[in-house]
Each structure stands twice: as C-alpha cells, then as structure tokens.
CSV table of C-alpha atoms in Angstrom, one decimal:
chain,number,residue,atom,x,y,z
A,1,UNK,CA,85.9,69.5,124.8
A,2,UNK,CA,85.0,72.9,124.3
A,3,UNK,CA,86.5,74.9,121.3
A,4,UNK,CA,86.2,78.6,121.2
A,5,UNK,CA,86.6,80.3,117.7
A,6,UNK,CA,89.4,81.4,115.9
A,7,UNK,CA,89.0,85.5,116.2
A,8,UNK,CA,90.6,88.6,115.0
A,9,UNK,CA,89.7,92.5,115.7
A,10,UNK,CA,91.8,95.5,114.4
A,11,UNK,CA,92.5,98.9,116.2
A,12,UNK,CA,93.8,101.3,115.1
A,13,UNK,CA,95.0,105.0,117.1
A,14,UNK,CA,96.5,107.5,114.5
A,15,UNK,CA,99.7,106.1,113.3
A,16,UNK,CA,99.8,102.7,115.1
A,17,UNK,CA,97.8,100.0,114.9
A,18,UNK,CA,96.9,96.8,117.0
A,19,UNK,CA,95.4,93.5,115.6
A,20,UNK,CA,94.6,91.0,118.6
A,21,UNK,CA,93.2,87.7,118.2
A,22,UNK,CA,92.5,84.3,119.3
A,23,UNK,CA,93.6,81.1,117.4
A,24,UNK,CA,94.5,77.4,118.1
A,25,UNK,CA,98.0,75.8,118.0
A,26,UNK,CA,99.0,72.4,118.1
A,27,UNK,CA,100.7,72.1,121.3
A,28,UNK,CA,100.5,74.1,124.7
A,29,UNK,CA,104.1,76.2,123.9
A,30,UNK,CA,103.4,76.6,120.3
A,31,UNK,CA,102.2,80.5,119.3
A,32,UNK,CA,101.5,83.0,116.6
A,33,UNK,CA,103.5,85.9,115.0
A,34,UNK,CA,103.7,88.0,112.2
A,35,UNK,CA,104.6,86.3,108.6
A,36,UNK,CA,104.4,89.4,106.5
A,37,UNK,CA,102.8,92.8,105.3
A,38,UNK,CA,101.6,93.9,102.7
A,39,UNK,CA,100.6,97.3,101.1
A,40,UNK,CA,99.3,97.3,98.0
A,41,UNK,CA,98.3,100.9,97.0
A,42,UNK,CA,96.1,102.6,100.1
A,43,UNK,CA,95.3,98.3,100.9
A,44,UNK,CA,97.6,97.7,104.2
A,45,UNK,CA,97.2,93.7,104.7
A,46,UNK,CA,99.3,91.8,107.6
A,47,UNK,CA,99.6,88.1,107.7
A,48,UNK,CA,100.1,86.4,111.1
A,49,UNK,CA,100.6,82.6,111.4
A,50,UNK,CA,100.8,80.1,113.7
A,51,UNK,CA,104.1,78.7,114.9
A,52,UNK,CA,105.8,75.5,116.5
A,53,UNK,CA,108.1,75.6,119.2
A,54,UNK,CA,109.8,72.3,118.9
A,55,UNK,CA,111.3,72.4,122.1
A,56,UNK,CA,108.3,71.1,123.8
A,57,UNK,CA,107.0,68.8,121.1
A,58,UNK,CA,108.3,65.5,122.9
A,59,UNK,CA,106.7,62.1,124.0
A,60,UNK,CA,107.9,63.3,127.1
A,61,UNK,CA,105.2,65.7,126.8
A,62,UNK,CA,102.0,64.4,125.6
A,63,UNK,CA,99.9,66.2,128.1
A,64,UNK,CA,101.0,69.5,126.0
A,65,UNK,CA,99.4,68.6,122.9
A,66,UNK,CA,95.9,69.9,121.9
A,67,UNK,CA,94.5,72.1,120.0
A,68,UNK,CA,94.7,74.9,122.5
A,69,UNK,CA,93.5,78.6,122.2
A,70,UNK,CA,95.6,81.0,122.6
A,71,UNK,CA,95.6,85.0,122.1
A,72,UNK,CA,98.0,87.2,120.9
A,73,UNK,CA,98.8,90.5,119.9
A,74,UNK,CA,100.6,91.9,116.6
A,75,UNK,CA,101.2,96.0,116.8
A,76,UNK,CA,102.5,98.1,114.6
A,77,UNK,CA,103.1,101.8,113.1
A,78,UNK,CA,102.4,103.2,109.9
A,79,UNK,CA,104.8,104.9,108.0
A,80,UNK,CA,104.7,107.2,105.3
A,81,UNK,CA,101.0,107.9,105.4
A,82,UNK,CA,97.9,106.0,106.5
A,83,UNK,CA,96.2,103.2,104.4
A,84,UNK,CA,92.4,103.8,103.2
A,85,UNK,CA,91.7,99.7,104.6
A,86,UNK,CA,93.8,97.9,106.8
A,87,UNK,CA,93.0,93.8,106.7
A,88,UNK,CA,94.3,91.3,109.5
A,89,UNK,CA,94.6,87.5,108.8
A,90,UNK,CA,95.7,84.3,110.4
A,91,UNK,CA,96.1,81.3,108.9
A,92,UNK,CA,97.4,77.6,110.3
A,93,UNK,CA,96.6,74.0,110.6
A,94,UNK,CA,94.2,74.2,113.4
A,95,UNK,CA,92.6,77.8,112.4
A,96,UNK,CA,88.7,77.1,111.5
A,97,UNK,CA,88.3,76.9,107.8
A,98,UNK,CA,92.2,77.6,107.1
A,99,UNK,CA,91.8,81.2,107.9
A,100,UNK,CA,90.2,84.0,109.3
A,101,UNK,CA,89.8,87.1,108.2
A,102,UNK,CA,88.9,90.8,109.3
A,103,UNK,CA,88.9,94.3,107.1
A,104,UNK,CA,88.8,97.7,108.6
A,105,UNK,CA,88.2,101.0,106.7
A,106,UNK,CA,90.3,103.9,108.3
C-alpha cells in the first residue's frame, strides 16, 4: 500500500489567509477541521485536527477503514492587524510523527 505524506502549505493574500493540506484519517468518511487559534503577540498559530464521523464507522463497513489521505482546506481572515508569522499544524492518530508542522513569515 502506498502512503503519501502528511502535508501542510500556508497562503496568505492581504487580510485572508489559506492553509491546505494533506493528512490521513481512520476511515473513508472521517475528515479534518479547525480545533483552535491562537495569537500570541504578532505569533498567529491555527490548530487543525483530525475528526471521526461515527456514522460510517460500522462492521457493516469494513471496506471504509484505512488510513486514507485526504486534503482539506482551513481559510480565514485577519482581524485587527496582520501577524509578523503565521504557523499551521495538524495533529491526529494517523498524522506521521503525531504532527506536522509549517511556519510562514508575513
């Protein structure tokens, strides 16, 4: 089986900003969305994790369990001023090494 890595990539267009990734989930249905952010000072962090949709974890479906890869998308505005560093993280059970991590200067 073939196991692409976990991935993340900021962008970021005045205001708004974009972080898009690629992470693994248990099952087929399950996905990823946003857990928090934080700003400390000029430091803008957001925390995306993964998430199970227990409607489709049955025995009734063992051909949707995995891991799978999935991408996703997290978007957002900033308010009140721009951050100096924006950094992105996801974090879950099948993520490689617990977590993955990007940083951006702006």
């Amino acid at each position: 089986m073939l196991r692409l890595d976990d991935q993340l990539s900021i962008g970021v267009d005045d205001t708004r900003f974009e972080v898009r990734g690629r992470g693994h989930v248990e099952w087929e249905c399950d996905t990823v969305g946003l857990r928090t952010v934080v700003v400390d000072g000029r430091h803008a962090r957001v925390y995306a994790e993964t998430r199970a949709i227990e409607s489709c974890r049955t025995p009734d479906n063992p051909a949707g369990r995995g891991p799978w890869a999935i991408s996703f998308t997290i978007s957002g505005r900033f308010e009140g001023g721009r951050p100096d560093a924006l950094t992105a993280s996801i974090q879950g059970p099948f993520i490689d090494n617990s977590g993955v991590f990007v940083t951006k200067s702006l």
